[in-house]
Coordinates of C-alpha atoms in Angstrom, one line a residue:
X25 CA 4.3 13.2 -17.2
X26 CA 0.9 12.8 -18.6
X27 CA -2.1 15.3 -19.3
X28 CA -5.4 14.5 -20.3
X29 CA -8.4 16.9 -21.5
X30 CA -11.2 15.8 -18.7
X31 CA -14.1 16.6 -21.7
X32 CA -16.2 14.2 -23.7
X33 CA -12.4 13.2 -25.4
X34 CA -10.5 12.2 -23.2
X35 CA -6.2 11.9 -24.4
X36 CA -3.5 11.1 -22.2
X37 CA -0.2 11.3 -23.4
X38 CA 3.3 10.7 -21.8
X39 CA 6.6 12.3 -21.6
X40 CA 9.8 10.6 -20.4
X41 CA 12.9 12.8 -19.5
X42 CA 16.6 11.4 -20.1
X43 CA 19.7 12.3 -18.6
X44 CA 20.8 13.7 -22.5
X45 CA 17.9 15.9 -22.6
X46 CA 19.3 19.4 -21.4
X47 CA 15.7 20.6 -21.1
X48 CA 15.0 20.5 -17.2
X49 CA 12.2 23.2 -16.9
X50 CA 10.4 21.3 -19.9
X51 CA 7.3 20.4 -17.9
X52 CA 6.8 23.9 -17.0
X53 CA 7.2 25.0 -20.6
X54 CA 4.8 22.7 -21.6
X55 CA 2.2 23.6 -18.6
X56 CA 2.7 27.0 -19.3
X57 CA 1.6 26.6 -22.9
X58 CA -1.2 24.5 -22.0
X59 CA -2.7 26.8 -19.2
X60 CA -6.3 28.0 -19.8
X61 CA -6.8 25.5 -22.7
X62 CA -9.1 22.9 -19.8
X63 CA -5.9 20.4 -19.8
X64 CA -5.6 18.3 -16.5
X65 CA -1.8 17.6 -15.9
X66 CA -0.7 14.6 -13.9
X67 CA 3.1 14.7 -13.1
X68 CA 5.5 12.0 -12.1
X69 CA 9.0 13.3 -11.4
X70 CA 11.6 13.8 -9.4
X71 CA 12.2 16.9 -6.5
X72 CA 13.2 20.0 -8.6
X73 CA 10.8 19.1 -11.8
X74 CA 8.0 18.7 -9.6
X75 CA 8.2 21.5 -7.5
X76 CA 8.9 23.6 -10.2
X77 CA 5.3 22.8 -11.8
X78 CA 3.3 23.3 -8.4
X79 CA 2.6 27.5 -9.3
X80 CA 0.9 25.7 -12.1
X81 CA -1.2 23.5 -10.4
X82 CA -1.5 20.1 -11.5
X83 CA -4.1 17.6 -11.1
X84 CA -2.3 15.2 -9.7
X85 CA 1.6 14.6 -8.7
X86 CA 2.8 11.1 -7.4
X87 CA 5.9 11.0 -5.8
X88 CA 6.9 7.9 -3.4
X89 CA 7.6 8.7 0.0
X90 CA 12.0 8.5 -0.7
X91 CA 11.3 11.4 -2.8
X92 CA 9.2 13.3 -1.3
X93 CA 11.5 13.2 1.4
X94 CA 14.6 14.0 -0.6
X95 CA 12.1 17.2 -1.3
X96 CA 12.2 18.7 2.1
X97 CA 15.5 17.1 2.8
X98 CA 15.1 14.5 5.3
X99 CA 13.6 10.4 5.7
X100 CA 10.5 10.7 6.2
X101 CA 9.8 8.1 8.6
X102 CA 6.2 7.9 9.6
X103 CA 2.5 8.3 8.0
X104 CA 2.4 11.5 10.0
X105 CA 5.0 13.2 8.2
X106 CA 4.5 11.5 4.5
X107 CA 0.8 13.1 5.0
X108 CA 2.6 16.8 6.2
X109 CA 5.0 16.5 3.2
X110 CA 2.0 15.3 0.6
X111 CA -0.2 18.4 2.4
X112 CA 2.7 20.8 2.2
X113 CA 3.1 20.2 -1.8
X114 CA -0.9 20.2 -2.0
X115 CA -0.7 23.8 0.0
X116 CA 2.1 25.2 -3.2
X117 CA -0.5 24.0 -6.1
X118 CA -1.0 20.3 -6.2
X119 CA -4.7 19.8 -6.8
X120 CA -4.1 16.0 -5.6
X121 CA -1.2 14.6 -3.9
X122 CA -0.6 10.7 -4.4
X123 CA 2.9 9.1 -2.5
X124 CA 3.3 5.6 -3.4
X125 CA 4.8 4.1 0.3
X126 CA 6.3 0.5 -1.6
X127 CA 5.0 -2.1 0.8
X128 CA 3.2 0.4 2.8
X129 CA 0.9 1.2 0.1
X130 CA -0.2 4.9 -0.9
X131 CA -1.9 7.8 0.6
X132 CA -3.3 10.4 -1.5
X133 CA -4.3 14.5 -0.6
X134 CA -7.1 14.7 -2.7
X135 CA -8.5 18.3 -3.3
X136 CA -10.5 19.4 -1.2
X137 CA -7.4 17.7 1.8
X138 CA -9.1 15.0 2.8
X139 CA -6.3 12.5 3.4
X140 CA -7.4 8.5 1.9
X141 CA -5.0 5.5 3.2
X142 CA -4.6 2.7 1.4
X143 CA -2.3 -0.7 2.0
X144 CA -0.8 -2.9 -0.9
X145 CA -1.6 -6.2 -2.6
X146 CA -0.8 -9.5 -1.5
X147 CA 1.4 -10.7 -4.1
X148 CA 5.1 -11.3 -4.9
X149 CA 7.1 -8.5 -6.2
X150 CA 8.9 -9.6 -9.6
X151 CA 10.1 -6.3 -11.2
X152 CA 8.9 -2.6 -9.6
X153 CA 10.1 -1.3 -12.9
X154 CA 7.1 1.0 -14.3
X155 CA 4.9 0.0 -11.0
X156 CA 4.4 3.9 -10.3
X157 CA 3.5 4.8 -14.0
X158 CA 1.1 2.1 -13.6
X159 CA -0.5 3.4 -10.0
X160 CA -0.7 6.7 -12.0
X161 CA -2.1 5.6 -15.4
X162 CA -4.6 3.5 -13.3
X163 CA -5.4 6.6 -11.1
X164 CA -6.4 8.5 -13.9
X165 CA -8.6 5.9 -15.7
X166 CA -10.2 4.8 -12.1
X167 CA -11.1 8.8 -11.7
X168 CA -12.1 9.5 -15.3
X169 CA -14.6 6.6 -14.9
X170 CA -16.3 7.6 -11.9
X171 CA -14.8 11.1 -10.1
X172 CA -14.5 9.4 -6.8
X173 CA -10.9 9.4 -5.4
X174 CA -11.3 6.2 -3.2
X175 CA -12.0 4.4 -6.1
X176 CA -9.4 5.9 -8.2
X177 CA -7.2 5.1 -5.9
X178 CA -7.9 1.6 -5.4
X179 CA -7.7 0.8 -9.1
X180 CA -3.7 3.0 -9.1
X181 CA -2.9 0.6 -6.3
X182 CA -4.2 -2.4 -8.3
X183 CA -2.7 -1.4 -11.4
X184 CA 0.9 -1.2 -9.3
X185 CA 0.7 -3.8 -7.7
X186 CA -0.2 -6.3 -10.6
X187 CA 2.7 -4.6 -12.7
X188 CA 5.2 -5.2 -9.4
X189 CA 3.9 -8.7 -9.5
X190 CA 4.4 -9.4 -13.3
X191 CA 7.3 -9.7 -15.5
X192 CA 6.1 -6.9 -17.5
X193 CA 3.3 -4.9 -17.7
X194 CA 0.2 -6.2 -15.3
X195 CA -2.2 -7.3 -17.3
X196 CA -6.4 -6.0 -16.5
X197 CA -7.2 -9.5 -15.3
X198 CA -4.8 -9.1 -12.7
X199 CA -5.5 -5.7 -11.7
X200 CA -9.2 -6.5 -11.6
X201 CA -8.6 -9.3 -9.1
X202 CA -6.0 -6.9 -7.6
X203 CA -8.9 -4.5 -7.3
X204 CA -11.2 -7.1 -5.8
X205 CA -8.8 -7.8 -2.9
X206 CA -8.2 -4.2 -2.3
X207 CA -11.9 -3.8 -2.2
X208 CA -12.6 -7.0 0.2
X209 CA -9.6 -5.8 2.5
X210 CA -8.6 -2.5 2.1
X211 CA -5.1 -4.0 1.3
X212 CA -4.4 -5.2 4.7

Protein backbone atom coordinates (compact mmCIF):
# COMPACT_ATOMS: atom_id res chain seq x y z
CA UNK A 1 0.00 0.00 0.00
CA UNK A 2 1.64 3.24 -0.79
CA UNK A 3 0.26 6.94 -1.20
CA UNK A 4 2.04 9.77 -2.30
CA UNK A 5 1.00 13.72 -2.37
CA UNK A 6 1.55 14.41 -6.39
CA UNK A 7 2.57 18.33 -5.27
CA UNK A 8 5.92 20.05 -5.18
CA UNK A 9 6.60 17.32 -2.00
CA UNK A 10 6.25 14.43 -3.04
CA UNK A 11 6.05 11.25 0.18
CA UNK A 12 5.40 7.77 -0.41
CA UNK A 13 4.94 5.65 2.33
CA UNK A 14 4.16 1.89 2.73
CA UNK A 15 1.90 -0.33 4.67
CA UNK A 16 2.28 -4.12 4.98
CA UNK A 17 -0.64 -6.25 6.30
CA UNK A 18 -0.02 -9.59 8.41
CA UNK A 19 -2.01 -12.40 8.96
CA UNK A 20 -2.14 -11.15 13.07
CA UNK A 21 -3.47 -7.81 12.07
CA UNK A 22 -7.39 -8.22 12.50
CA UNK A 23 -7.85 -4.99 10.64
CA UNK A 24 -8.90 -6.12 7.02
CA UNK A 25 -10.87 -2.95 5.84
CA UNK A 26 -7.69 -0.89 6.98
CA UNK A 27 -6.91 0.50 3.58
CA UNK A 28 -10.33 1.81 3.23
CA UNK A 29 -10.12 3.44 6.65
CA UNK A 30 -7.19 4.98 5.76
CA UNK A 31 -8.46 6.16 2.16
CA UNK A 32 -11.39 7.38 3.66
CA UNK A 33 -9.55 9.58 5.96
CA UNK A 34 -7.29 10.80 3.37
CA UNK A 35 -10.05 11.68 0.66
CA UNK A 36 -10.22 15.33 -0.44
CA UNK A 37 -6.74 15.99 1.17
CA UNK A 38 -4.96 15.81 -2.95
CA UNK A 39 -3.40 12.18 -1.73
CA UNK A 40 -2.77 9.78 -4.82
CA UNK A 41 -3.14 6.14 -3.44
CA UNK A 42 -1.34 3.18 -5.11
CA UNK A 43 -2.55 -0.16 -3.74
CA UNK A 44 -1.02 -3.56 -3.89
CA UNK A 45 -3.16 -6.32 -2.33
CA UNK A 46 -4.94 -9.14 -2.55
CA UNK A 47 -8.97 -9.76 -3.99
CA UNK A 48 -11.21 -8.56 -1.15
CA UNK A 49 -8.73 -5.48 0.12
CA UNK A 50 -8.51 -4.25 -3.28
CA UNK A 51 -11.88 -4.27 -4.39
CA UNK A 52 -12.99 -2.98 -1.30
CA UNK A 53 -10.93 0.37 -2.05
CA UNK A 54 -12.13 0.82 -5.78
CA UNK A 55 -15.41 3.28 -4.60
CA UNK A 56 -12.46 5.21 -3.51
CA UNK A 57 -10.56 5.46 -6.48
CA UNK A 58 -7.02 4.87 -6.34
CA UNK A 59 -4.39 5.97 -8.62
CA UNK A 60 -3.04 2.99 -9.33
CA UNK A 61 -3.73 -0.89 -8.20
CA UNK A 62 -1.25 -3.76 -9.41
CA UNK A 63 -2.46 -7.06 -9.12
CA UNK A 64 -0.72 -10.01 -11.14
CA UNK A 65 -2.81 -11.75 -13.43
CA UNK A 66 -3.33 -15.14 -10.62
CA UNK A 67 -5.02 -12.61 -8.66
CA UNK A 68 -6.93 -10.84 -10.65
CA UNK A 69 -8.20 -13.92 -11.65
CA UNK A 70 -8.91 -15.34 -8.22
CA UNK A 71 -11.06 -11.76 -8.27
CA UNK A 72 -13.66 -12.79 -10.74
CA UNK A 73 -13.16 -16.40 -9.98
CA UNK A 74 -11.62 -18.13 -12.76
CA UNK A 75 -7.69 -18.58 -14.70
CA UNK A 76 -7.48 -16.05 -16.65
CA UNK A 77 -5.85 -17.52 -19.59
CA UNK A 78 -5.26 -15.03 -22.29
CA UNK A 79 -4.19 -11.19 -22.84
CA UNK A 80 -7.83 -10.69 -23.88
CA UNK A 81 -9.26 -11.53 -20.69
CA UNK A 82 -6.30 -10.11 -18.24
CA UNK A 83 -7.08 -6.72 -20.23
CA UNK A 84 -11.28 -7.32 -19.57
CA UNK A 85 -10.49 -8.13 -15.90
CA UNK A 86 -7.82 -5.01 -15.51
CA UNK A 87 -10.81 -2.77 -17.53
CA UNK A 88 -13.52 -4.20 -15.35
CA UNK A 89 -11.65 -3.03 -12.04
CA UNK A 90 -10.72 0.33 -13.96
CA UNK A 91 -14.75 0.67 -14.80
CA UNK A 92 -15.46 0.26 -10.31
CA UNK A 93 -12.75 3.18 -9.50
CA UNK A 94 -9.28 2.22 -10.48
CA UNK A 95 -7.77 5.41 -12.05
CA UNK A 96 -4.92 3.01 -13.49
CA UNK A 97 -4.87 -0.60 -13.64
CA UNK A 98 -1.24 -2.40 -13.75
CA UNK A 99 -1.23 -6.68 -13.78
CA UNK A 100 2.16 -7.93 -13.55
CA UNK A 101 1.83 -11.25 -16.10
CA UNK A 102 5.48 -13.01 -14.54
CA UNK A 103 7.22 -13.96 -17.65
CA UNK A 104 4.65 -12.42 -19.73
CA UNK A 105 5.43 -9.06 -18.55
CA UNK A 106 2.67 -6.32 -17.56
CA UNK A 107 -0.18 -4.53 -19.05
CA UNK A 108 -1.45 -1.53 -17.52
CA UNK A 109 -5.27 0.44 -17.97
CA UNK A 110 -4.13 3.72 -17.70
CA UNK A 111 -6.81 6.50 -17.19
CA UNK A 112 -8.17 7.57 -19.77
CA UNK A 113 -8.32 3.13 -20.98
CA UNK A 114 -5.94 3.08 -23.21
CA UNK A 115 -4.42 -0.39 -22.81
CA UNK A 116 -0.04 -0.34 -22.90
CA UNK A 117 1.65 -3.94 -23.30
CA UNK A 118 4.79 -4.56 -22.19
CA UNK A 119 7.15 -7.87 -22.19
CA UNK A 120 9.88 -8.73 -19.51
CA UNK A 121 13.61 -8.52 -19.13
CA UNK A 122 16.10 -10.90 -20.33
CA UNK A 123 17.59 -12.04 -17.22
CA UNK A 124 17.60 -15.02 -14.78
CA UNK A 125 15.10 -15.02 -12.03
CA UNK A 126 17.01 -15.44 -8.56
CA UNK A 127 14.26 -14.50 -5.98
CA UNK A 128 10.63 -12.87 -7.18
CA UNK A 129 10.33 -11.92 -3.47
CA UNK A 130 9.49 -8.01 -3.44
CA UNK A 131 9.67 -7.97 -7.52
CA UNK A 132 5.91 -6.48 -7.62
CA UNK A 133 6.71 -3.77 -4.80
CA UNK A 134 9.49 -3.04 -6.97
CA UNK A 135 7.36 -2.76 -10.53
CA UNK A 136 5.12 -0.48 -8.32
CA UNK A 137 7.67 1.72 -6.40
CA UNK A 138 9.33 2.17 -9.87
CA UNK A 139 5.94 2.92 -11.57
CA UNK A 140 5.40 5.70 -9.38
CA UNK A 141 8.90 7.29 -9.50
CA UNK A 142 8.95 6.65 -13.59
CA UNK A 143 5.35 8.72 -13.53
CA UNK A 144 6.25 11.33 -10.97
CA UNK A 145 9.27 12.18 -13.13
CA UNK A 146 7.65 12.62 -16.37
CA UNK A 147 3.51 11.92 -16.31
CA UNK A 148 3.84 9.58 -19.27
CA UNK A 149 2.53 6.04 -18.48
CA UNK A 150 4.70 4.26 -21.21
CA UNK A 151 7.54 5.49 -19.53
CA UNK A 152 6.42 4.71 -16.14
CA UNK A 153 5.81 1.64 -17.02
CA UNK A 154 8.94 0.70 -18.50
CA UNK A 155 10.93 1.84 -15.49
CA UNK A 156 8.03 -0.65 -13.02
CA UNK A 157 9.10 -3.40 -15.37
CA UNK A 158 12.75 -2.61 -15.03
CA UNK A 159 12.71 -2.06 -11.50
CA UNK A 160 11.01 -5.90 -11.27
CA UNK A 161 12.82 -7.35 -13.28
CA UNK A 162 16.36 -6.31 -11.78
CA UNK A 163 14.84 -7.20 -8.20
CA UNK A 164 13.69 -10.81 -9.73
CA UNK A 165 17.16 -11.03 -11.07
CA UNK A 166 19.06 -10.04 -7.80
CA UNK A 167 19.53 -11.63 -4.48
CA UNK A 168 17.94 -8.74 -2.92
CA UNK A 169 16.82 -5.63 -3.87
CA UNK A 170 17.78 -4.55 -7.70
CA UNK A 171 20.07 -2.16 -7.53
CA UNK A 172 19.52 1.41 -10.12
CA UNK A 173 22.44 0.30 -12.20
CA UNK A 174 20.63 -2.70 -13.05
CA UNK A 175 17.28 -1.26 -13.53
CA UNK A 176 18.76 1.46 -15.70
CA UNK A 177 20.36 -1.14 -18.07
CA UNK A 178 17.00 -3.08 -17.44
CA UNK A 179 15.36 0.12 -18.69
CA UNK A 180 17.68 0.44 -21.68
CA UNK A 181 16.80 -3.10 -22.98
CA UNK A 182 13.19 -2.55 -22.41
CA UNK A 183 13.51 0.59 -24.39
CA UNK A 184 15.78 -0.99 -27.38
CA UNK A 185 13.18 -4.03 -27.45
CA UNK A 186 10.10 -3.44 -25.92
CA UNK A 187 11.05 -6.53 -23.75
CA UNK A 188 10.72 -8.98 -26.44
Amino acid sequence: FFFFNDTATTEIYTLSLHDALPIYDIYRRIMEQLKDRGVCIAVDAERDLLTEVLPLKPFLIKPNNHELGQIFGKELKTEKEIIDGAMSLKDRGAVNVLVSIAKDGAILVDENGKVHRLGVCRGTVKNSVGAGDSMVAGFLAGYLKTGDYDYALRLGTASGGATAFSDGMGSRKMIMELFAQLTENGGK
